Structure formats: C-alpha cells, structure tokens
mmCIF file of C-alpha atoms in Angstrom:
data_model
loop_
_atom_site.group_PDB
_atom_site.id
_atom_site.type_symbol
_atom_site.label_atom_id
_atom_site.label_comp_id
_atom_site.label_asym_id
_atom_site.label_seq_id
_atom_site.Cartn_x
_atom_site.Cartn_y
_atom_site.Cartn_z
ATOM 1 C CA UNK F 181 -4.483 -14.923 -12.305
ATOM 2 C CA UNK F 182 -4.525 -11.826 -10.065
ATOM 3 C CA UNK F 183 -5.278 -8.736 -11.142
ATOM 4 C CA UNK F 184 -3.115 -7.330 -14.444
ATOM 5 C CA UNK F 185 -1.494 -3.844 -14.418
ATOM 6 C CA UNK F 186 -1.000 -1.806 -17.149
ATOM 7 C CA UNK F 187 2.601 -0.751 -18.194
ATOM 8 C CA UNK F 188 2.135 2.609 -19.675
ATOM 9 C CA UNK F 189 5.741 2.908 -19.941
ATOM 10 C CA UNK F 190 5.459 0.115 -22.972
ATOM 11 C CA UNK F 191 2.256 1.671 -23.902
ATOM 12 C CA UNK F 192 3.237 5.227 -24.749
ATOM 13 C CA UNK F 193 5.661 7.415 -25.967
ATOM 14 C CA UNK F 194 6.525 6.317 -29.485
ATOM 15 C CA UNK F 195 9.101 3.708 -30.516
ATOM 16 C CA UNK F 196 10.287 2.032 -27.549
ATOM 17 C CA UNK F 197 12.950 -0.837 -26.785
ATOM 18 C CA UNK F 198 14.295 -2.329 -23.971
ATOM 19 C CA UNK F 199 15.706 -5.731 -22.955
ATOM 20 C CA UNK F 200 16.420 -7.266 -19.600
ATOM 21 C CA UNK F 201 17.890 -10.561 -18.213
ATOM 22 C CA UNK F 202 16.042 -11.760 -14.905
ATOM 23 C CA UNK F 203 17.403 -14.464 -12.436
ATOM 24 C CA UNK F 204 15.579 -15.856 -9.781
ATOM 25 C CA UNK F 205 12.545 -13.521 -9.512
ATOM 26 C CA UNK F 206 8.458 -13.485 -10.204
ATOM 27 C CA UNK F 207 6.649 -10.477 -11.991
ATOM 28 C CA UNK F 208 2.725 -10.253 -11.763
ATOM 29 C CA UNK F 209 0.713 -10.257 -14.589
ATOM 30 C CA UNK F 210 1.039 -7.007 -16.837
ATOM 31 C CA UNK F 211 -0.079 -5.354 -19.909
ATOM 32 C CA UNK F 212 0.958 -2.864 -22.663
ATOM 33 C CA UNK F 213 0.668 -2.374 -26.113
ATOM 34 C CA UNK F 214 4.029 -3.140 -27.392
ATOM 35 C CA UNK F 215 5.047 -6.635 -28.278
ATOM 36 C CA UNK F 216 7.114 -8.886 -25.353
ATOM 37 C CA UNK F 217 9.658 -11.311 -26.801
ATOM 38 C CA UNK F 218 11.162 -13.694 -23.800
ATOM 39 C CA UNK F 219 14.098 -16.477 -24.543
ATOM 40 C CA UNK F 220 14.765 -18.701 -21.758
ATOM 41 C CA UNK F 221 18.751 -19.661 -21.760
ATOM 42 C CA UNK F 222 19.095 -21.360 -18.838
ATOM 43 C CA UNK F 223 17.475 -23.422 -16.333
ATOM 44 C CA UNK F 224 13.857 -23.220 -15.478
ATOM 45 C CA UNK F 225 11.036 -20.630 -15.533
ATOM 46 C CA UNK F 226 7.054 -20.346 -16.570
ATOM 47 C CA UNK F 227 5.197 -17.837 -18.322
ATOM 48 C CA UNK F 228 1.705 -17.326 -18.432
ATOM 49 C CA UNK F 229 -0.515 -15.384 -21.266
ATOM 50 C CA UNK F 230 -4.110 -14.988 -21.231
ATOM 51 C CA UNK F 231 -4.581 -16.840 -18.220
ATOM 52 C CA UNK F 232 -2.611 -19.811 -19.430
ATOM 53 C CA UNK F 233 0.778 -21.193 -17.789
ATOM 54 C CA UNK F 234 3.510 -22.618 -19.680
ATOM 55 C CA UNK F 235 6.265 -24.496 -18.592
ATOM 56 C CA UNK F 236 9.837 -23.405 -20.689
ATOM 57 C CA UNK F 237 12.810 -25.523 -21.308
ATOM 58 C CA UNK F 238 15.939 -23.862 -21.773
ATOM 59 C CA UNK F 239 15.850 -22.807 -24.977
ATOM 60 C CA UNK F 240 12.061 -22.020 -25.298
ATOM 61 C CA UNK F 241 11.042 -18.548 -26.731
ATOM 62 C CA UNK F 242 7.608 -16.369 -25.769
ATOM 63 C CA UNK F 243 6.029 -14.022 -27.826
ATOM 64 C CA UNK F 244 3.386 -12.001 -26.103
ATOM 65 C CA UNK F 245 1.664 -9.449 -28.729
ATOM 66 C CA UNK F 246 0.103 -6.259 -27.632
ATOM 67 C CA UNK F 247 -2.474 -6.168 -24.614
ATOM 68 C CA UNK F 248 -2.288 -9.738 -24.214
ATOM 69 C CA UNK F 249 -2.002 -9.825 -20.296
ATOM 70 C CA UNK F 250 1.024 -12.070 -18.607
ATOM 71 C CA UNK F 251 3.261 -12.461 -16.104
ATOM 72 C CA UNK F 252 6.580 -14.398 -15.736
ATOM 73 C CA UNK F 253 8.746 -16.346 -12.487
ATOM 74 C CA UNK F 254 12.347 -17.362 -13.370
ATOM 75 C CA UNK F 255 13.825 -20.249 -11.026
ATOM 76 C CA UNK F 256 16.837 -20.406 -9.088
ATOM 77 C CA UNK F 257 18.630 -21.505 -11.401
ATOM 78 C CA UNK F 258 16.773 -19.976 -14.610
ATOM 79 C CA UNK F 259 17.940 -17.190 -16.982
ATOM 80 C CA UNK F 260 15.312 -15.381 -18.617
ATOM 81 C CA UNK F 261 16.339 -12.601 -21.121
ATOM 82 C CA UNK F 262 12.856 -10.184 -21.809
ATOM 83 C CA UNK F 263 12.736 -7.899 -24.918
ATOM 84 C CA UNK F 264 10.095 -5.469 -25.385
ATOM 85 C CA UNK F 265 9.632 -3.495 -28.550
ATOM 86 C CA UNK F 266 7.065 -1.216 -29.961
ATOM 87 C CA UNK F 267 5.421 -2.204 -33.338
ATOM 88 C CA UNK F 268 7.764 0.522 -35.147
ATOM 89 C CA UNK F 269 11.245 -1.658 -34.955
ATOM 90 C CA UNK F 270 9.094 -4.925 -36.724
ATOM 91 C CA UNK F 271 7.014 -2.985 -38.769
ATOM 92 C CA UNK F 272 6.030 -6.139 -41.159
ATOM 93 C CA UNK F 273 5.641 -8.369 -38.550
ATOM 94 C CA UNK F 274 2.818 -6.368 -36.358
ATOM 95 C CA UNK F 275 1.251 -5.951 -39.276
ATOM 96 C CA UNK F 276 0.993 -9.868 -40.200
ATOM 97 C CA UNK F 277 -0.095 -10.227 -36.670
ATOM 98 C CA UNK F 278 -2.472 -7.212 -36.290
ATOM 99 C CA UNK F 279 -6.337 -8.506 -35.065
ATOM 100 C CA UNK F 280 -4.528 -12.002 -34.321
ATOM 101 C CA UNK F 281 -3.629 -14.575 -31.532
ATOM 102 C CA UNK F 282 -1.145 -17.479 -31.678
ATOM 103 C CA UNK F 283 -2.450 -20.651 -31.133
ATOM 104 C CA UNK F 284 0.652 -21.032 -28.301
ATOM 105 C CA UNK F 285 2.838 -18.015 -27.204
ATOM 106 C CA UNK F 286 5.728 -20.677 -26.855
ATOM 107 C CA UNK F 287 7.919 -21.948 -29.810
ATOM 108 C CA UNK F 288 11.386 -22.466 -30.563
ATOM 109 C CA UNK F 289 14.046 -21.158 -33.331
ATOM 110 C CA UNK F 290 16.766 -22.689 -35.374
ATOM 111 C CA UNK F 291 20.353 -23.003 -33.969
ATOM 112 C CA UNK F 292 21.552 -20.685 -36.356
ATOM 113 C CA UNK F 293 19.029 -17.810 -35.045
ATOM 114 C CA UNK F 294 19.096 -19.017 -31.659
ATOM 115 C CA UNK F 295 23.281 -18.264 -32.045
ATOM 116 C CA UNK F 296 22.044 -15.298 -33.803
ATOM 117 C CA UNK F 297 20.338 -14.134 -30.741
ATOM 118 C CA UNK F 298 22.939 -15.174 -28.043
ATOM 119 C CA UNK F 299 25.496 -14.257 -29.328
ATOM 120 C CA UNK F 300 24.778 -10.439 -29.487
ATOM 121 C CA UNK F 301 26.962 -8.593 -26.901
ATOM 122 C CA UNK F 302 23.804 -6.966 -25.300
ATOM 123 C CA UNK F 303 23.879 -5.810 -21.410
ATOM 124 C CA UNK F 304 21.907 -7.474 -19.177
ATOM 125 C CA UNK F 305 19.649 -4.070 -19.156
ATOM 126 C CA UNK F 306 19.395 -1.854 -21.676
ATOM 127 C CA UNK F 307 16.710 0.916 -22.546
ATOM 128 C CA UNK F 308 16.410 3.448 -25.353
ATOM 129 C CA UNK F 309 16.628 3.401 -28.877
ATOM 130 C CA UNK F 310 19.818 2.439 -30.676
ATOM 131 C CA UNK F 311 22.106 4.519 -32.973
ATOM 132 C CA UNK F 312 21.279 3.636 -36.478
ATOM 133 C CA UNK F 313 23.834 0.824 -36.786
ATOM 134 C CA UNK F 314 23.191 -1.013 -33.654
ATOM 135 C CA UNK F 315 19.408 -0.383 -34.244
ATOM 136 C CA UNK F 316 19.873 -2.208 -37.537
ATOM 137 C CA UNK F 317 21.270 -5.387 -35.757
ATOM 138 C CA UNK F 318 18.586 -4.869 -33.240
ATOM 139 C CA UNK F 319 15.862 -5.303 -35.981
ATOM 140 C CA UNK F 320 17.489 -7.898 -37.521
ATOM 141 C CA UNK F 321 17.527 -10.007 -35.122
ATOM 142 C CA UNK F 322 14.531 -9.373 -33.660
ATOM 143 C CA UNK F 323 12.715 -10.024 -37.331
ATOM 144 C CA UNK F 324 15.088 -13.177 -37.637
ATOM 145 C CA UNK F 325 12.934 -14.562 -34.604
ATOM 146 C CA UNK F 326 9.570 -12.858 -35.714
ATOM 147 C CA UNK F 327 10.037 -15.384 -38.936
ATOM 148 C CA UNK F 328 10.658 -17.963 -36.773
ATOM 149 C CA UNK F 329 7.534 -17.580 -34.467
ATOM 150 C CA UNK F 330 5.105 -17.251 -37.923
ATOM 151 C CA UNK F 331 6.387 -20.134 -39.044
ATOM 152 C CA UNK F 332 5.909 -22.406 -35.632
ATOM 153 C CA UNK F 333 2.771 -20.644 -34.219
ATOM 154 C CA UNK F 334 -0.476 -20.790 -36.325
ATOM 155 C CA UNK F 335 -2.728 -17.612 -35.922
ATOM 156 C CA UNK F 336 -6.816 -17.296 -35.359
ATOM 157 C CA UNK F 337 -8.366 -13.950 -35.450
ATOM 158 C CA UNK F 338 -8.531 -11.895 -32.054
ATOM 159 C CA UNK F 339 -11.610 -12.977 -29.917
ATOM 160 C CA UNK F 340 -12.307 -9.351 -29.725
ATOM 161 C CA UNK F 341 -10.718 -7.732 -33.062
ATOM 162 C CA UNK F 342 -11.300 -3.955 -32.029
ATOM 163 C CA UNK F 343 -9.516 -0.984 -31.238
ATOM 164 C CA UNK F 344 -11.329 -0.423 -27.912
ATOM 165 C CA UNK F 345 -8.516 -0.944 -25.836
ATOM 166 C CA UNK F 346 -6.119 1.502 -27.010
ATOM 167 C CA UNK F 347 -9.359 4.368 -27.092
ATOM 168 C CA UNK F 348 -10.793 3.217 -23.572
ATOM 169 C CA UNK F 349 -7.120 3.724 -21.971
ATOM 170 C CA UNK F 350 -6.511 7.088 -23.769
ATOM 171 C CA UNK F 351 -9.766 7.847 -22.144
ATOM 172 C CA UNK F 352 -8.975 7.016 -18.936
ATOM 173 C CA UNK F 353 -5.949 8.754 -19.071
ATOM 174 C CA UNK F 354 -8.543 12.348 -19.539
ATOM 175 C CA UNK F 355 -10.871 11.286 -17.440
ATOM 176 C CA UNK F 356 -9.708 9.270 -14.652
ATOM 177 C CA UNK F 357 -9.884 12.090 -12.418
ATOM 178 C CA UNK F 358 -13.638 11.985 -12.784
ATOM 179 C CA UNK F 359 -16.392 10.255 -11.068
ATOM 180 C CA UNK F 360 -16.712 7.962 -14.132
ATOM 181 C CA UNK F 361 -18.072 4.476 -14.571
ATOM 182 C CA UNK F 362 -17.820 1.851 -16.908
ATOM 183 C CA UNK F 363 -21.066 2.690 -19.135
ATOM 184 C CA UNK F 364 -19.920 6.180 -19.529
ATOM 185 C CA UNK F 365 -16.626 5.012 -20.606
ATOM 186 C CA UNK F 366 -18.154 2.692 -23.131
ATOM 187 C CA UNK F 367 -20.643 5.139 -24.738
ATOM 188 C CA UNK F 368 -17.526 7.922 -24.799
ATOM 189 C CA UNK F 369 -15.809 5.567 -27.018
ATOM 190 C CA UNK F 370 -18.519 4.150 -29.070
ATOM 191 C CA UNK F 371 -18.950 0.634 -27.189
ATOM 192 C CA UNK F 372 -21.782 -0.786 -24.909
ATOM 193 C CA UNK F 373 -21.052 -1.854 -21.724
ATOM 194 C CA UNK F 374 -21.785 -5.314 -21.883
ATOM 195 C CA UNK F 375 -19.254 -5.210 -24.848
ATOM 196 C CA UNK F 376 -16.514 -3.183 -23.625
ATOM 197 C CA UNK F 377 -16.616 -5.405 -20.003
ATOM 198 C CA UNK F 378 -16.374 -8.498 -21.678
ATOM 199 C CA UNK F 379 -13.228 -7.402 -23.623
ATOM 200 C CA UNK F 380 -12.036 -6.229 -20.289
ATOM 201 C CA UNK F 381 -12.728 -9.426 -18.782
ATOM 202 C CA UNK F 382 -11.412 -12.035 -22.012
ATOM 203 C CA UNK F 383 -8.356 -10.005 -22.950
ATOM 204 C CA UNK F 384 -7.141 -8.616 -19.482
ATOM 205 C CA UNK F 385 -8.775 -10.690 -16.841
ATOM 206 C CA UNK F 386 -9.735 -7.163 -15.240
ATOM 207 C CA UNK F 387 -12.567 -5.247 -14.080
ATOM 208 C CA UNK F 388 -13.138 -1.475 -15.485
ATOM 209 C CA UNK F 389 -13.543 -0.221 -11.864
ATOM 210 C CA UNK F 390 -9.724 -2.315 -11.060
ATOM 211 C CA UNK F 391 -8.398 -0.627 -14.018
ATOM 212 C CA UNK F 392 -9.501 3.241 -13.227
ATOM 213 C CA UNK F 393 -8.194 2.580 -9.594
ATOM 214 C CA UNK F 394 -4.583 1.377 -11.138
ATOM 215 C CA UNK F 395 -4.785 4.956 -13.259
ATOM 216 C CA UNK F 396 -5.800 6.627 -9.751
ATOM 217 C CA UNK F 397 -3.437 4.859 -7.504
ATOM 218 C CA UNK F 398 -0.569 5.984 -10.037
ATOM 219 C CA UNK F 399 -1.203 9.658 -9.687
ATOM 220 C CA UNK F 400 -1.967 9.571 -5.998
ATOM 221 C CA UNK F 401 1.526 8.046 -5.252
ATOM 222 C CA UNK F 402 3.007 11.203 -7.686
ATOM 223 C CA UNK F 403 1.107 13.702 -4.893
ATOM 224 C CA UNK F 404 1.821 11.549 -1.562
ATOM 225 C CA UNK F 405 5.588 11.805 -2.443
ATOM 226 C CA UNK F 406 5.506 15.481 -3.559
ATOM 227 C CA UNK F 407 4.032 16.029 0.035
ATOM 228 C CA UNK F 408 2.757 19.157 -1.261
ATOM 229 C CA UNK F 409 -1.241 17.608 0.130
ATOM 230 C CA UNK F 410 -2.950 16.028 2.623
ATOM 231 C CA UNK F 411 -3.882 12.554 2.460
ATOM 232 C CA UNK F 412 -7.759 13.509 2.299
ATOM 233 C CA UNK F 413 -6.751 15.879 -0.488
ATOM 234 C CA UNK F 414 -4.887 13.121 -2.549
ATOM 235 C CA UNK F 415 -7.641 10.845 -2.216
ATOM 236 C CA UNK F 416 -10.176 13.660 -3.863
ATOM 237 C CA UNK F 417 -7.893 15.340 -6.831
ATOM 238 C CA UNK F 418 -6.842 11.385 -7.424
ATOM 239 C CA UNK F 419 -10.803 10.679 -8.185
ATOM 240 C CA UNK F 420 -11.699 8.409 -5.024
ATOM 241 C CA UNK F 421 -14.798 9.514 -3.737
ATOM 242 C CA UNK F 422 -13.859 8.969 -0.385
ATOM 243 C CA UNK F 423 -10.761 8.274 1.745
ATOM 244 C CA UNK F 424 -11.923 5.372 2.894
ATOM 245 C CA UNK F 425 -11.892 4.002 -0.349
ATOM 246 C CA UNK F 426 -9.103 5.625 -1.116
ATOM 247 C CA UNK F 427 -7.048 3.590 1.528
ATOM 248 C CA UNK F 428 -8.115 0.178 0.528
ATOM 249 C CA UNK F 429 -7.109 0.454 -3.112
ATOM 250 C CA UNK F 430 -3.781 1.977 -1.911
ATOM 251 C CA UNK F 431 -3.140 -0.885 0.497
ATOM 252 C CA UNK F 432 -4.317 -3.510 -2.215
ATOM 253 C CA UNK F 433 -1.810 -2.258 -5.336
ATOM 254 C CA UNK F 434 1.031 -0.247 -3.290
ATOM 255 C CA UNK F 435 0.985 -3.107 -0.345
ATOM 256 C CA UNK F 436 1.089 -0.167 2.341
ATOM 257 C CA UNK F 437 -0.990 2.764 3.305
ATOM 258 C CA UNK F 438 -1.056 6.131 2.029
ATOM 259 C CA UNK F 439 0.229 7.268 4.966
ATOM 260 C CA UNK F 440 3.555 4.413 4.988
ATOM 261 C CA UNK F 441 3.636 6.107 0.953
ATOM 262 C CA UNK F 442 3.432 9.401 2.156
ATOM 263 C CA UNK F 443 6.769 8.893 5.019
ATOM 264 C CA UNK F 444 8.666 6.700 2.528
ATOM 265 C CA UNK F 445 8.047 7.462 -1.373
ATOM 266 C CA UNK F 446 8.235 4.292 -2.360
ATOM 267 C CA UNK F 447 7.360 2.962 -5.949
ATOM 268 C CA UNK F 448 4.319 0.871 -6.138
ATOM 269 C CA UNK F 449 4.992 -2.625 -5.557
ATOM 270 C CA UNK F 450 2.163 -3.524 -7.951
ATOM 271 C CA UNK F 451 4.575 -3.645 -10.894
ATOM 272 C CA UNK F 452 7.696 -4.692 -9.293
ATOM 273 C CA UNK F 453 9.498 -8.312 -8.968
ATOM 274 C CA UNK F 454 8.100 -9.970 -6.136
ATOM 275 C CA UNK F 455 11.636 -11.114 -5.205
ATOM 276 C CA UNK F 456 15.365 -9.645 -5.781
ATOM 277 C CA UNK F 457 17.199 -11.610 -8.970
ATOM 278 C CA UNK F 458 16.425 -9.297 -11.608
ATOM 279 C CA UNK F 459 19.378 -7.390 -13.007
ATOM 280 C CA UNK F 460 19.819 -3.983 -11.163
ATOM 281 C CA UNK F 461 18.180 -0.836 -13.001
ATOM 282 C CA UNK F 462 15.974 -2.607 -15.088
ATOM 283 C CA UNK F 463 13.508 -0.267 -16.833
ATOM 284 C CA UNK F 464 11.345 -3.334 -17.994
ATOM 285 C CA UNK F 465 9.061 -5.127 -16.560
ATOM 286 C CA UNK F 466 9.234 -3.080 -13.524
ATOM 287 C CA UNK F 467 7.870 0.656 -13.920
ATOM 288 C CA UNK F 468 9.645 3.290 -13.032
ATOM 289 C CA UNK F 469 8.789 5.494 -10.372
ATOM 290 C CA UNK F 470 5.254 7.556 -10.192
#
C-alpha cells in the first residue's frame, strides 16, 4: 500500500457526518478517527484495510473503525455509497468496539436493513449534521447496520490497544513547525520510540518522518496560495529544513512543485480521487482545500 494520509477533516471538530456515492473512481489509502461505513449497490469495486484487499459483491458492506488505514476503487460500472460518522451519532456501538479489530471489515445485512438503508432518500453528497428528526433516522439506520456488523464480524483486541495515536497527532499538530523527530515525539507523549514506530508502522503502514511531512505539506500549500511568501520562506515557517527538501516532499504528495502550487492554488492531489466519477462537491473522502 502507498503511503496513508491523514483526513483531519474526519479527525477533528466534534460530531461529524457525511455520506457520498462514488462511480468509477480510486481514492488512496487514508486515515481518521471517525468510523467509515461503505455499501456497495451496484456493480464492482475493492476495498482495502490494514493492508488487506477485498473484493465486494454488490451488496457487500465495509466497516472501517477509527485509524484503521484504507483506501477504496469503484469500477465502471460500480456504485459505492461511503458514510463517515464520528463516534457521537453510534455512541453504543464505538464503545462495544473501542480497543478492537474485526476479524474481516466486510459483511453483509438482512434484506430488511439493507431496504432500510436504500431506501432512505439521501443525496448523493451530503455533509453536516442533521436537524433533530432527520438526525434520528440517520442514527437509526446507521445503528440498524452497526447490529448487523457485531453480529457477522467477530472482534480480537487491537494489536496496539493505546491512545497514542490520537496524542502523537495532537502533537504534531503543536509542533510540526519544529525541527522534531520521532524520539522526541515519543517521549512528549509518554511512548518509546521503538513503540510508538511500530504502531506507526502496524496500524498506518507509515513512517513518523512521512507523517510530519503530510502535516508540513498541508500548511505550506495554505502559504503558497496566500502568495503572501517566498518559496524559500514557505519551506522554513512550514518546518523543512531546507528547500531542497522542501521540493521533493511537495512534488511527492501535491504531484507538482511548489512553484506549479504557488501559480495555480491547487488542492493537494494526495487526498483526492485519482480519476473523475465521484459525485461533484463531495466533502468526503476528498479534503477540502488547504
């Protein structure tokens, strides 16, 4: 799997809900903290989690829980419908699930809640939390699946049960600024660095370094389209030590230069579809602009 990028968007801000039907597209592999729910209703498509691919039939369901990294392509002929929702809107279930893994992220529902499901006059994009009636069918349904996927999917304990994600990325979020490296990061939040770089590595497939740089690339693309500073000055107040540097990890996540970035304002193409399909304004899985 390539390298994972992390979705503050479905990270922070409190309760959060969105849902999105995709057509014909890819996304790269991703990671947040609130829980991914995908139902396949048509055609073909594959989803991996943890480094795992699965082949869907129409009809399949995927339930990715928090900072489990995965990514997602939808056929030509596939219809993929993604819900994300934040632990608040399924209250009971993320707590039956809390320091666990399913066995598979794949299972199936009923007929009756698979009707349940489809039949809910939902947009093909929507983002934002409901009025207090719709939100009420919203949790409804989405606990009427929840059951379904406790039932189907056994659960093992979390290879790494620990709250170190969560407190290393509100660190880097302080710090990333700095000229910090992974064993400072791990002794600021309590961990060694053998230990905090193997959870790194078995829950996210990603370096510490690749991770900072994602943070840094982020805030670099804010400046470059302000145009308010030169490139050698983005490269510094974004935490790269040098520009050199600087332009490599641009090129790698954005897929231009700074200086391309700094003409066009572009978002970064790390976290978007690698092909048109999805529906148009979709606020998940792509992140907004930076």
């Amino acid at each position: 799997m390539m390298i994972s990028a992390h979705q503050k968007q479905n990270t922070t801000g409190g309760a959060n809900y969105n849902v999105c039907t995709y057509r014909n597209c890819a996304f790269p592999p991703h990671f947040h903290k609130s829980f991914e729910l995908a139902h396949l209703t048509r055609g073909s498509a594959s989803f991996t989690v943890r480094d795992k691919t699965y082949p869907l039939q129409t009809g399949d369901f995927v339930m990715v829980l928090p900072f489990e990294a995965h990514a997602f392509s939808v056929g030509a002929d596939g219809q993929l419908t993604v819900t994300v929702f934040s632990a608040d809107l399924a209250g009971a279930f993320a707590q039956a699930v809390s320091g666990m893994q399913g066995e598979t992220p794949v299972f199936r529902c009923s007929e009756a809640v698979c009707r349940f499901c489809t039949d809910a006059s939902e947009p093909d994009t929507y983002a934002g939390i409901p009025d207090t009636a719709d939100l009420l069918r919203v949790q409804a349904r989405l606990y009427a699946v929840c059951a379904e996927y406790l039932s189907a999917v056994p659960l093992r304990p979390r290879d790494h049960t620990t709250d170190a994600l969560p407190r290393l990325l509100g660190y880097l979020e302080e710090n990333f600024r700095e000229d910090i490296s992974v064993s400072r990061a791990a002794r600021a939040i309590g961990y060694s660095e053998r230990s905090l770089s193997a959870i790194l590595r078995d829950t996210l497939q990603l370096s510490f370094r690749a991770l900072l740089n994602q943070y840094r690339f982020e805030y670099a693309s804010r400046m470059l389209r302000s145009g308010a500073c030169s490139i050698t000055d983005v490269a510094l107040e974004s935490g790269f030590q040098s520009v050199r540097t600087f332009n490599r990890v641009f090129r790698a996540l954005g897929g231009q230069s700074p200086r391309q970035a700094f003409r066009t304002g572009p978002a970064p193409a790390a976290l978007q579809p690698q092909q048109a399909g999805a529906s148009a304004g979709a606020s998940h899985p792509a992140e907004p602009p930076v």
